[in-house]
GROMACS .gro file of C-alpha atoms in nm:
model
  176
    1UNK     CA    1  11.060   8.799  13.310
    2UNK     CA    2  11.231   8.991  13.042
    3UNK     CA    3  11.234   9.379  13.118
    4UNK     CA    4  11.415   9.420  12.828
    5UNK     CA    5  11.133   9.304  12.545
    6UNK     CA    6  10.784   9.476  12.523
    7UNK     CA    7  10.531   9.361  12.319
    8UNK     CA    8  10.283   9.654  12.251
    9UNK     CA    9   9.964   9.481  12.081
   10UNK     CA   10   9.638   9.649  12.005
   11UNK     CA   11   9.321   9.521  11.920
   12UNK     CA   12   9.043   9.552  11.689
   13UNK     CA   13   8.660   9.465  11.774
   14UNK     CA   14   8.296   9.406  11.595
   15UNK     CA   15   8.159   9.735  11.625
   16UNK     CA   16   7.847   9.895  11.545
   17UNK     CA   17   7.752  10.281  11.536
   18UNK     CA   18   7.337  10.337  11.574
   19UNK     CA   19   7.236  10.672  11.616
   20UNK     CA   20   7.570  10.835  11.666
   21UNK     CA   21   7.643  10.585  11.937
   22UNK     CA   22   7.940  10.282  11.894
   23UNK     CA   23   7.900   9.969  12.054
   24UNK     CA   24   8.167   9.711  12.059
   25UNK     CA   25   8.146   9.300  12.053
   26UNK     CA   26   8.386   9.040  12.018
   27UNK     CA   27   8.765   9.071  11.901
   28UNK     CA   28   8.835   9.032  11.557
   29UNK     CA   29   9.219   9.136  11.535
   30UNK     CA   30   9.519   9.146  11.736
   31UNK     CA   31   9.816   9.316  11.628
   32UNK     CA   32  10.117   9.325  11.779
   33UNK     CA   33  10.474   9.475  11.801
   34UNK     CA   34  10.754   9.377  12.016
   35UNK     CA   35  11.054   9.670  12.104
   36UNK     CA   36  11.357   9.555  12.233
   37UNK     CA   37  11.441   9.827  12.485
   38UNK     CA   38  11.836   9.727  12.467
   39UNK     CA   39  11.849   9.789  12.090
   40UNK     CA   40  11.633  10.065  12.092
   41UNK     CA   41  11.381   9.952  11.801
   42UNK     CA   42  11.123   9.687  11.689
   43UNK     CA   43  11.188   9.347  11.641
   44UNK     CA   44  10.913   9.165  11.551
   45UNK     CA   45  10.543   9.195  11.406
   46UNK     CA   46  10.221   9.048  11.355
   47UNK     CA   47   9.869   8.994  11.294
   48UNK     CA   48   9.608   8.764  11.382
   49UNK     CA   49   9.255   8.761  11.281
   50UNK     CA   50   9.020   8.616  11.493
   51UNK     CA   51   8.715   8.471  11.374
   52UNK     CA   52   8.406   8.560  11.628
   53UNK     CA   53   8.154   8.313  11.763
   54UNK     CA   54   7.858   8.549  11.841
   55UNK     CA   55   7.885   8.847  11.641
   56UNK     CA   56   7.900   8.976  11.221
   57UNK     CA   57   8.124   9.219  11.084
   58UNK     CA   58   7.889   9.473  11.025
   59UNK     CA   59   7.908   9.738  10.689
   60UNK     CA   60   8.044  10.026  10.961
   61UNK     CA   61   8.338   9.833  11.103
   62UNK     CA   62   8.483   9.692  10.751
   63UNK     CA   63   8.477  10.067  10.660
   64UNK     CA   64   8.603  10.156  11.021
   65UNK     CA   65   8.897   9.906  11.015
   66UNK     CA   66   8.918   9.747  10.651
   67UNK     CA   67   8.819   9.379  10.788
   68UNK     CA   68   8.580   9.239  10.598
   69UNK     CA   69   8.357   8.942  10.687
   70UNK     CA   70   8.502   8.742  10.380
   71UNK     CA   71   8.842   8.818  10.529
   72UNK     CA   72   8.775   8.742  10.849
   73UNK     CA   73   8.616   8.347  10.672
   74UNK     CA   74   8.950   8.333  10.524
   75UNK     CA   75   9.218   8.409  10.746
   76UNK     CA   76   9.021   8.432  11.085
   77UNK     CA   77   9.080   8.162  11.369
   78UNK     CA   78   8.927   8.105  11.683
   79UNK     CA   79   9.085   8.336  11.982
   80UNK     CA   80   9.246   7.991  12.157
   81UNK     CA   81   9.434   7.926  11.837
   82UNK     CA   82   9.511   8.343  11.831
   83UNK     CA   83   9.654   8.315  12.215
   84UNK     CA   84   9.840   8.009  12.172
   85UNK     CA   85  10.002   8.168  11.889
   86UNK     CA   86  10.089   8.508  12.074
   87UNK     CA   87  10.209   8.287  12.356
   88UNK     CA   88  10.440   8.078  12.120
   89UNK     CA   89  10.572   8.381  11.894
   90UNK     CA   90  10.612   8.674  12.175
   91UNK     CA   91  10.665   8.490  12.497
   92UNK     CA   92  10.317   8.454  12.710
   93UNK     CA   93  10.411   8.585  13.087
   94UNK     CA   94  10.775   8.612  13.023
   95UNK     CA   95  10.694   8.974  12.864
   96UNK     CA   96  10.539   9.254  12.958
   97UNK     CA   97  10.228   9.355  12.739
   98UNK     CA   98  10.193   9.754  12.634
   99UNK     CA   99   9.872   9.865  12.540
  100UNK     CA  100   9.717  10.283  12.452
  101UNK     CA  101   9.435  10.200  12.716
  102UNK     CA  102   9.277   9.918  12.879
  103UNK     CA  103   9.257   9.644  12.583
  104UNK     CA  104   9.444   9.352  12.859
  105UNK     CA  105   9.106   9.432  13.027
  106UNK     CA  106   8.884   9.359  12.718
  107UNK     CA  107   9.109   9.107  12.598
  108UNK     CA  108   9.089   8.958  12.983
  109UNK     CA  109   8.735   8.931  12.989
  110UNK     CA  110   8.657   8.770  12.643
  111UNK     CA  111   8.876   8.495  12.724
  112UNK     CA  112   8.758   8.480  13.033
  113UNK     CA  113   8.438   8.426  12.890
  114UNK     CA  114   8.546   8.204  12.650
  115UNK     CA  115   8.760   7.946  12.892
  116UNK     CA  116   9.095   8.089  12.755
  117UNK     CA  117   9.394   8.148  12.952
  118UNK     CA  118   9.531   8.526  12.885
  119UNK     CA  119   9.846   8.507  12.701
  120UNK     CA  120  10.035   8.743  12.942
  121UNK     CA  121  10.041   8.865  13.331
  122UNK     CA  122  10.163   9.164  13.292
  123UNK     CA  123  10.026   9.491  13.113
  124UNK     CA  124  10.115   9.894  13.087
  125UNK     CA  125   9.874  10.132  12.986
  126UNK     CA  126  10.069  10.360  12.777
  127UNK     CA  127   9.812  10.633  12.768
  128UNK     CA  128   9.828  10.677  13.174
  129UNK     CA  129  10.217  10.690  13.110
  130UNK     CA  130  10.231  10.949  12.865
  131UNK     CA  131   9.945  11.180  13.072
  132UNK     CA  132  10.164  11.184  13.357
  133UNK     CA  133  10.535  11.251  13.142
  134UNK     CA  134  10.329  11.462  12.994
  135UNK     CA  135  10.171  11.679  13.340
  136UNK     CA  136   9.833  11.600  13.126
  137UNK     CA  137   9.627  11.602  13.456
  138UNK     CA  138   9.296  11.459  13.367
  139UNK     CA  139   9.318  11.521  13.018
  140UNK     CA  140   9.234  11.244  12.772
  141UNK     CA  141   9.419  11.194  12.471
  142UNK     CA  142   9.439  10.955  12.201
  143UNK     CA  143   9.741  10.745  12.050
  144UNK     CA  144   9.760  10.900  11.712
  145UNK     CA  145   9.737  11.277  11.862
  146UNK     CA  146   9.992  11.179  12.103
  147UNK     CA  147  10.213  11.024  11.863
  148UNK     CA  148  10.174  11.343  11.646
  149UNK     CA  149  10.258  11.566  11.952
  150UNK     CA  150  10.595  11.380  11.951
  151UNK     CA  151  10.670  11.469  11.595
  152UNK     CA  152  10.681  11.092  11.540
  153UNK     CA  153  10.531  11.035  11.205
  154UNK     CA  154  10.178  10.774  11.213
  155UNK     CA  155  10.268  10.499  10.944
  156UNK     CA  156   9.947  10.317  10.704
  157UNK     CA  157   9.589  10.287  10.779
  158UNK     CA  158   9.467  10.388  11.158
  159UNK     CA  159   9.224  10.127  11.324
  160UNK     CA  160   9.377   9.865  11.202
  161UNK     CA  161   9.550   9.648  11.489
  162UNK     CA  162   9.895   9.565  11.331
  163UNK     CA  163   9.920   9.949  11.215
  164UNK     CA  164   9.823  10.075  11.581
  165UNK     CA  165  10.059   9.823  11.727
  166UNK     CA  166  10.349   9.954  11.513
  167UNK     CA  167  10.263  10.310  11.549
  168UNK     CA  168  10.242  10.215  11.925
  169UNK     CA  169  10.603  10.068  11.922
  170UNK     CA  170  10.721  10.344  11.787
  171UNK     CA  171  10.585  10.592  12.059
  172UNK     CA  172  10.712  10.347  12.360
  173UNK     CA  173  11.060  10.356  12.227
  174UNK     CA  174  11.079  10.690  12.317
  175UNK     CA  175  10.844  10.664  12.639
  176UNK     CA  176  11.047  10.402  12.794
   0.00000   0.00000   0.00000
């Protein structure tokens, strides 16, 4: 296992918003950013689209995250060909995963579902982390306000996985 590489990743549903309420369905990004704690900065990037089985890309979630359903028929693939890839480019189980929340455990149960090993083992919540650096107590807060109580800038478009990933990179560098 190598402490020294985290791969923060973040991911990007179908969603849907009737009568002020969001409901999510199956995973149609994954970004991802790998810090090398050594070096003190990011060393690699990327993006995967993933093209769902079961659900559309409705008119609220291109708006919401930019992905539209004819880019999701152009560069989406199917999640096993998504993991394989993450597994090949960032390491599977020899790194530990980073995530602002519990994404391993929606990324966990879709493959699950699916019949798809997860890519990694190992996974820390970020947004526990920073409540309790932070003596939050119970208090909930999201990536982008924490990022901004840091006075580390948020970079491009948020909701978009490889953006959140980035931005998330950059807030673990100076959590860990």
């Amino acid at each position: 296992m190598n402490h020294n590489r985290i791969v923060c990743f973040d991911l990007e549903m179908c969603c849907w918003s009737e009568n002020g309420v969001g409901t999510t369905g199956e995973i149609i990004e994954v970004g991802l950013a790998e810090i090398d704690l050594t070096k003190g900065e990011i060393v690699k990037r990327a993006q995967y689209y993933v093209k769902p089985e079961q659900d559309d890309v409705s008119l609220f979630c291109a708006e919401l995250t930019g992905i539209t359903p004819r880019l999701i028929e152009k560069q989406g693939r199917p999640l096993a060909a998504v993991m394989k890839s993450m597994v090949k480019n960032f390491g599977g189980t020899n790194k530990i995963y980073a995530s602002w929340g519990r994404d391993d455990l929606i990324l966990a149960k879709e493959c699950q579902a699916k019949g798809i090993e997860m890519p990694f083992r190992e996974c820390l919540n970020l947004a526990t982390l920073y409540r309790v650096q932070q003596r939050l107590k119970d208090k909930r807060i999201g990536h982008r306000a924490a990022q901004e109580a840091q006075n580390i800038e948020w970079e491009g478009r948020q909701h978009s996985g490889y953006v959140d990933a980035y931005n998330l990179a950059k807030l673990a560098l100076t959590m860990l």
